[in-house]
mmCIF file of C-alpha atoms and ligand atoms in Angstrom:
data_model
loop_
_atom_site.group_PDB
_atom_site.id
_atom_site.type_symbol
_atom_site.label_atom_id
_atom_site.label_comp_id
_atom_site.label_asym_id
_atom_site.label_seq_id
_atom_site.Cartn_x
_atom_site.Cartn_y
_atom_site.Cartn_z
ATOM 1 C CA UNK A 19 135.294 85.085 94.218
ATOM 2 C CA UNK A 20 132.078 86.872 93.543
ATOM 3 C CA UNK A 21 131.489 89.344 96.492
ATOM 4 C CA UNK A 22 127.641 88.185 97.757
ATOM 5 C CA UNK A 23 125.163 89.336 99.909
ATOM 6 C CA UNK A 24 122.775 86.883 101.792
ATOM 7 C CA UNK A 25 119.316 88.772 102.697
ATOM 8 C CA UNK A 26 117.218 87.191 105.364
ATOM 9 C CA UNK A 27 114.289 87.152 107.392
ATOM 10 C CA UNK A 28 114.177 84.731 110.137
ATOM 11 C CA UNK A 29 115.876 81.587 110.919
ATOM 12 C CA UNK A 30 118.549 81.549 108.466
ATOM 13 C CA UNK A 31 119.436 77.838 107.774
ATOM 14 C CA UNK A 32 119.570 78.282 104.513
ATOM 15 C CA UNK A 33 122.052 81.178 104.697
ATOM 16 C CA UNK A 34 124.155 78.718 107.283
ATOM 17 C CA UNK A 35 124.400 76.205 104.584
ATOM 18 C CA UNK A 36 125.859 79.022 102.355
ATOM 19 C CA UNK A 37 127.908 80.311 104.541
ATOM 20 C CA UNK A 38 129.143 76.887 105.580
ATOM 21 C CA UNK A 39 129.869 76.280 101.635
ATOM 22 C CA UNK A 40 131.625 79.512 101.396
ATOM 23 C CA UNK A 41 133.446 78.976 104.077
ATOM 24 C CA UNK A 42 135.987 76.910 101.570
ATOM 25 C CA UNK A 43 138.597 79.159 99.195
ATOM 26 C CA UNK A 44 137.864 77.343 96.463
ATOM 27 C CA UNK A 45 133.873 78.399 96.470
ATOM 28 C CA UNK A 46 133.090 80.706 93.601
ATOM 29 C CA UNK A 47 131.357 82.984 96.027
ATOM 30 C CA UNK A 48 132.740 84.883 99.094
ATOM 31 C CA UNK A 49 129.602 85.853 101.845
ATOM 32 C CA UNK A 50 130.525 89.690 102.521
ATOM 33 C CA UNK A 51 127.193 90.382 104.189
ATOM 34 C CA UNK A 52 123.824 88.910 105.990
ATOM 35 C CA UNK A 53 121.804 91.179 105.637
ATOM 36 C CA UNK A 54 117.885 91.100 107.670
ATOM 37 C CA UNK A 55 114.916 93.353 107.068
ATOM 38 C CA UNK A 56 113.817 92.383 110.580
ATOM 39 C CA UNK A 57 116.208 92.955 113.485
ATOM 40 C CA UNK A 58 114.895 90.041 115.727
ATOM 41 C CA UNK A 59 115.776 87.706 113.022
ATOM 42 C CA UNK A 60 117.449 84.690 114.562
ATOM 43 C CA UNK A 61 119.626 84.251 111.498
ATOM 44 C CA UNK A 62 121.863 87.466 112.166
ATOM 45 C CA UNK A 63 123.760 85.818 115.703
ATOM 46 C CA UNK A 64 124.281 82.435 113.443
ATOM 47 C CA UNK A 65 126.169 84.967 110.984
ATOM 48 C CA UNK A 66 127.672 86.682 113.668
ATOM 49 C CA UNK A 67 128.919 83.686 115.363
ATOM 50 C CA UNK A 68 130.510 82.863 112.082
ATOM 51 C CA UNK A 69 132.222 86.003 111.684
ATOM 52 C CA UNK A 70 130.015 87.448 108.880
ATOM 53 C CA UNK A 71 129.493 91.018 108.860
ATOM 54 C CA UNK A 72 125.865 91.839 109.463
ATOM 55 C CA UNK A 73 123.383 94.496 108.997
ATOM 56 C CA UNK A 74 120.017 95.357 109.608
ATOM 57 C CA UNK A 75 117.320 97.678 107.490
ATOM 58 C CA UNK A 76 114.185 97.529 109.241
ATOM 59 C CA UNK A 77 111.464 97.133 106.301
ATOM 60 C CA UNK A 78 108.799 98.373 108.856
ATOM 61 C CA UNK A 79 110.334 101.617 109.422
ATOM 62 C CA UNK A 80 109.126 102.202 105.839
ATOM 63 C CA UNK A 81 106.006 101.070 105.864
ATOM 64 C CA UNK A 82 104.457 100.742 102.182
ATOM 65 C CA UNK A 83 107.022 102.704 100.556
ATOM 66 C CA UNK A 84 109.229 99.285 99.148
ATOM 67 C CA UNK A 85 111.296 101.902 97.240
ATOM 68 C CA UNK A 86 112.427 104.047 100.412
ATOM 69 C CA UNK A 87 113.280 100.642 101.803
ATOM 70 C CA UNK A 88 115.345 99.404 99.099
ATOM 71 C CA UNK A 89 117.226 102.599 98.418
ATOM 72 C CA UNK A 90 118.394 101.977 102.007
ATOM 73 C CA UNK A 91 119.278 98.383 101.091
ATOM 74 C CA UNK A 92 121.242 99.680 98.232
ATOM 75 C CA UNK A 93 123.732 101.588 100.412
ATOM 76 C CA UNK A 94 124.671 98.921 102.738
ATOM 77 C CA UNK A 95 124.873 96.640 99.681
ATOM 78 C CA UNK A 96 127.453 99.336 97.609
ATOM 79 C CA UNK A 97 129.046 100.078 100.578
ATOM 80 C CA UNK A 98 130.336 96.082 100.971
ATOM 81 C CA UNK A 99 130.895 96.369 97.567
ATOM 82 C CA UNK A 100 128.376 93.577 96.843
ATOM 83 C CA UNK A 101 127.896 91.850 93.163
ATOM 84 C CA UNK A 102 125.602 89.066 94.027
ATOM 85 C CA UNK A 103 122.300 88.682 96.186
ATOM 86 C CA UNK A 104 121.494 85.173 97.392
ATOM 87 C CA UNK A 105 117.526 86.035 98.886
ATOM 88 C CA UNK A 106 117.108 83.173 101.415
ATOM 89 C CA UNK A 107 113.805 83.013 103.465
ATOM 90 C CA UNK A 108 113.715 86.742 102.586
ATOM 91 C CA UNK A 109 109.938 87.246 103.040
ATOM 92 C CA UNK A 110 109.689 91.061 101.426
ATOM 93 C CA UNK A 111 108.698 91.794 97.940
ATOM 94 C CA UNK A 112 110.771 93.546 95.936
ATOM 95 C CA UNK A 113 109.912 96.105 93.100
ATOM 96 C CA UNK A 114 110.704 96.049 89.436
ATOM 97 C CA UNK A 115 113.134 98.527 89.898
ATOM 98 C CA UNK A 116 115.154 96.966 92.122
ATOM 99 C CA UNK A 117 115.235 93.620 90.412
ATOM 100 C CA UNK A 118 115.428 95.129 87.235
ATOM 101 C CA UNK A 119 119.059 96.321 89.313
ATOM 102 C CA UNK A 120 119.763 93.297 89.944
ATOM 103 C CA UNK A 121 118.972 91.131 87.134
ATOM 104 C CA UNK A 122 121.178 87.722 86.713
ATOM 105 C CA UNK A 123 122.534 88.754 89.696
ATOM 106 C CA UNK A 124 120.098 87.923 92.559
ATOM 107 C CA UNK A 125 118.551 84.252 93.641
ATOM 108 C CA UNK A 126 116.131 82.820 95.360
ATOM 109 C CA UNK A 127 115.591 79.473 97.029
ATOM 110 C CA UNK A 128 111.530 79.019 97.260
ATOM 111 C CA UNK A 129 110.273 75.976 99.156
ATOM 112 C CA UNK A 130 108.035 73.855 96.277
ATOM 113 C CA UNK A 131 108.675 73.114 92.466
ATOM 114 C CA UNK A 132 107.780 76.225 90.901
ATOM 115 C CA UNK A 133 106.121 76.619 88.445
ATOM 116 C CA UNK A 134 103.727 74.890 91.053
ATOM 117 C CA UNK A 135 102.449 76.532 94.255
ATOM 118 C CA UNK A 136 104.085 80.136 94.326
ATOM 119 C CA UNK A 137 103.597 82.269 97.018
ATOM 120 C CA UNK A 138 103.100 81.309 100.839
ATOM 121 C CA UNK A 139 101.943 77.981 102.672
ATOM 122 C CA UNK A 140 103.841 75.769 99.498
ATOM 123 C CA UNK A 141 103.779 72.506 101.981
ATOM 124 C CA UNK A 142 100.322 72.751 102.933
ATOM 125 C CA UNK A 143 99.080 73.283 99.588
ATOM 126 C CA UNK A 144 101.099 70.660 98.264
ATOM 127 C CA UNK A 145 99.101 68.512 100.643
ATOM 128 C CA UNK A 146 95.687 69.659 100.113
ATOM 129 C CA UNK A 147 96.402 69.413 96.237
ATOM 130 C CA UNK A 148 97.336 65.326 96.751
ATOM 131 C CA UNK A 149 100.479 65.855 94.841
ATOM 132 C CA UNK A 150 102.930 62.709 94.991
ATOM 133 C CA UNK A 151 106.366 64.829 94.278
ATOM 134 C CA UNK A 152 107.157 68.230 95.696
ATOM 135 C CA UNK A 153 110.619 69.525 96.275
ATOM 136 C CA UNK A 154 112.359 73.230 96.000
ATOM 137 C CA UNK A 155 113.149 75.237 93.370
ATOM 138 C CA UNK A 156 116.567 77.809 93.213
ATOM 139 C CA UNK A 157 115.667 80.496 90.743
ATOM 140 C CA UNK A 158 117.022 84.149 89.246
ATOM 141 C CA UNK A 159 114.505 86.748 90.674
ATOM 142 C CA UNK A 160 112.594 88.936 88.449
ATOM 143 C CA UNK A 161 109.515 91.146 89.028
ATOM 144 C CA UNK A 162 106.718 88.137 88.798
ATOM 145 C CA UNK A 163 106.932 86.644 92.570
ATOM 146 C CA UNK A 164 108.460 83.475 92.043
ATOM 147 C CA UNK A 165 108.487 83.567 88.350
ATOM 148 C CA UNK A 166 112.139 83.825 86.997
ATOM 149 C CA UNK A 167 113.981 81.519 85.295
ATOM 150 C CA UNK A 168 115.208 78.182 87.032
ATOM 151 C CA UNK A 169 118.296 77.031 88.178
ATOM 152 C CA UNK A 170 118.315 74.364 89.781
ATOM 153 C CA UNK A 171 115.291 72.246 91.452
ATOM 154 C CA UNK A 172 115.316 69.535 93.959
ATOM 155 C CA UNK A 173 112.577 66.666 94.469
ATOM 156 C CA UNK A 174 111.383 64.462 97.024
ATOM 157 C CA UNK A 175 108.506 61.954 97.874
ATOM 158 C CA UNK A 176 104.816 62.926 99.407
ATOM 159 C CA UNK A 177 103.927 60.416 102.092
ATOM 160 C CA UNK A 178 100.829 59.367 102.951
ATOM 161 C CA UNK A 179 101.018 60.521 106.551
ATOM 162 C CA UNK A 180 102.955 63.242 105.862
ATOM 163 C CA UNK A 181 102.052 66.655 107.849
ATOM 164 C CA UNK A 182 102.907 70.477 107.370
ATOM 165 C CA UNK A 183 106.469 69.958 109.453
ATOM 166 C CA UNK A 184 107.548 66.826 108.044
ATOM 167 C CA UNK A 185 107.041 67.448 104.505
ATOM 168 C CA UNK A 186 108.717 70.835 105.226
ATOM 169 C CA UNK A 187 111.898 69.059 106.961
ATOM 170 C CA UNK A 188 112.153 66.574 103.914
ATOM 171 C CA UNK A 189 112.125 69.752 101.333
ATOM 172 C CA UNK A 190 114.245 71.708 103.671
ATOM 173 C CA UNK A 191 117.073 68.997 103.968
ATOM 174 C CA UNK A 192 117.380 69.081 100.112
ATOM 175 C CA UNK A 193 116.888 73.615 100.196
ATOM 176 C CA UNK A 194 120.450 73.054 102.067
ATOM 177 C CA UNK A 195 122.271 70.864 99.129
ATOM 178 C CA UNK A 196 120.506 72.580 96.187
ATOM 179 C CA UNK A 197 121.225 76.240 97.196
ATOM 180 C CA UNK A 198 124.526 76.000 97.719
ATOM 181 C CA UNK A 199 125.211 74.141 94.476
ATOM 182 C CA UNK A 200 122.877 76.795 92.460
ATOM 183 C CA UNK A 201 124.787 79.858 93.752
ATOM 184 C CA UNK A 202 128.200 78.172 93.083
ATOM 185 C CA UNK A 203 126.926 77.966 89.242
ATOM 186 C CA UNK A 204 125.771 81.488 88.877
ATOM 187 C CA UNK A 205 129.211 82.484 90.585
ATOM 188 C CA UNK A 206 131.349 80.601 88.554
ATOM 189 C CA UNK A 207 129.574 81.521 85.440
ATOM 190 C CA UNK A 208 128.579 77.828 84.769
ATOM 191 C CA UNK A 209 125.266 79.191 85.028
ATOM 192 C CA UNK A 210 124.251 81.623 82.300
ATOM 193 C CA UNK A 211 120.838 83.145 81.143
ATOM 194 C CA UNK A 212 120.130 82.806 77.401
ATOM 195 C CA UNK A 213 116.791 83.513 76.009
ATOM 196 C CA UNK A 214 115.285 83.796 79.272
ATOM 197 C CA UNK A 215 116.169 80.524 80.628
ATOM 198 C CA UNK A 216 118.931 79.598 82.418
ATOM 199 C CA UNK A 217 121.753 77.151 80.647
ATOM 200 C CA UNK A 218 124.410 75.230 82.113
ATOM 201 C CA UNK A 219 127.779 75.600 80.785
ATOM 202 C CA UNK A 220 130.581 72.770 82.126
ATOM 203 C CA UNK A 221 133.635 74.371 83.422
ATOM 204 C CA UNK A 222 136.517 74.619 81.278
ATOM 205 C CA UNK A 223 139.677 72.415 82.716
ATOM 206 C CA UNK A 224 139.792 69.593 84.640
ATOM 207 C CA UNK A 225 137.186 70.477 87.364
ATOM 208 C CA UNK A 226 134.642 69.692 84.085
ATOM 209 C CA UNK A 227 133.977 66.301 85.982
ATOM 210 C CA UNK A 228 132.851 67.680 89.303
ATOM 211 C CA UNK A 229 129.770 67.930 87.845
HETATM 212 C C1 LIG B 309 112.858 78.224 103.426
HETATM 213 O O1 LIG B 309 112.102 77.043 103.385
HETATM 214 C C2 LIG B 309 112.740 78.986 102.119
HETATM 215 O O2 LIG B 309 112.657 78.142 101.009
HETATM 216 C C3 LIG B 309 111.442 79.715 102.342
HETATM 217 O O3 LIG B 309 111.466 80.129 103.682
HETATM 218 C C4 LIG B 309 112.254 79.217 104.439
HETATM 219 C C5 LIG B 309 113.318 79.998 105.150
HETATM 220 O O4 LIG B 309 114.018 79.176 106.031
HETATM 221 N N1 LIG B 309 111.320 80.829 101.453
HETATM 222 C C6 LIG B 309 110.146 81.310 101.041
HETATM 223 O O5 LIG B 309 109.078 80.857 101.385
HETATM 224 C C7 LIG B 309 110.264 82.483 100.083
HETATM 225 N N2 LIG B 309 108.974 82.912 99.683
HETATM 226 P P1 LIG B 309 115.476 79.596 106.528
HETATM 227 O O6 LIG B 309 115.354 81.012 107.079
HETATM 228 O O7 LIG B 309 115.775 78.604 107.614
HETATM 229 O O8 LIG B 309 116.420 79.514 105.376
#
């Protein structure tokens, strides 16, 4: 099992349906930390509760200075041993060094489908711009914001009297299937980057039909 670290920022119910999935032996991931750059995030007592080791590395303390920040990340992260990073409502950018680090090894779940409304307020603008399909998109994280190559993306309906909050609760629903699938590919290795894009491989033996 791939040793993983889940950063956060807030609520966390995307980490809760990872954790939830990891919860079984047979994932290809095992959740060794939740980590928050905020300390008031709600998200670290849900890990807690679970029995999830937690830690906390204030991003303010640092103010501007993303590489102080992420050096401090990086210590917590060795010291658990960590291989992957699943980023999950993780609302800090990072720097090219540090995903260069991390390359094929960190995700993100981001809440439209990219290559379509990066960046903040993805529900709203997906209403303003009258679009008739919007979804969520699991990706590998490189230096663009919301740019790296795609994993796995998840669709649903724009109703007419959709608002903000129920478009968001439709997308967020699916956020909770997708991401846990997505991370169990890159795990596993079913998931594999070639030529910049991301390529499913089926599983050797008989699991091939789980799929
Ligand atoms: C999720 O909708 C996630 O896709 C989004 O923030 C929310 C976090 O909710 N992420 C981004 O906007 C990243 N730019 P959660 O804390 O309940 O998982």
């Amino acid at each position: 099992r791939r040793r993983t670290a889940i950063l956060i920022s807030g609520r966390g119910s995307n980490m809760s349906a990872l954790l939830q999935a990891a919860a079984d032996p047979a994932y290809p991931a095992e959740i060794v930390l939740v980590l928050s750059n905020r300390a008031d995030a709600a998200g670290l007592a849900r890990a807690e509760a679970a029995g999830i080791s937690t830690a906390v590395v204030e991003s303010r303390r640092w103010g501007r200075d993303r590489a102080a920040f992420e050096v401090a990340m990086e210590e917590v992260l060795a010291a658990r041993g960590v291989e992957l990073i699943a980023l999950a409502g993780f609302m800090r950018v990072l720097t090219e060094g540090f995903t260069a680090r991390w390359a094929g090894r960190m995700l993100n779940i981001h809440p439209s489908l990219l290559p379509a409304f990066p960046g903040l307020d993805t529900h709203a603008r997906a209403l303003a711009a009258g679009v008739r399909l919007h979804g969520c998109t699991v990706h590998l994280v490189t230096p663009g914001v919301d740019e790296g190559p795609i994993i796995a993306q998840a669709a649903v309906p724009v109703l007419m009297d959709d608002s903000e909050a129920t478009l968001a609760a439709r997308v967020l629903e699916q956020e909770h299937r997708l991401y846990p699938a997505a991370l169990g590919w890159v795990a596993s290795g079913i998931a594999r980057l070639d030529d910049g894009r991301v390529v499913l491989h089926a599983p050797p033996g008989p699991s091939a039909g789980a799929l």
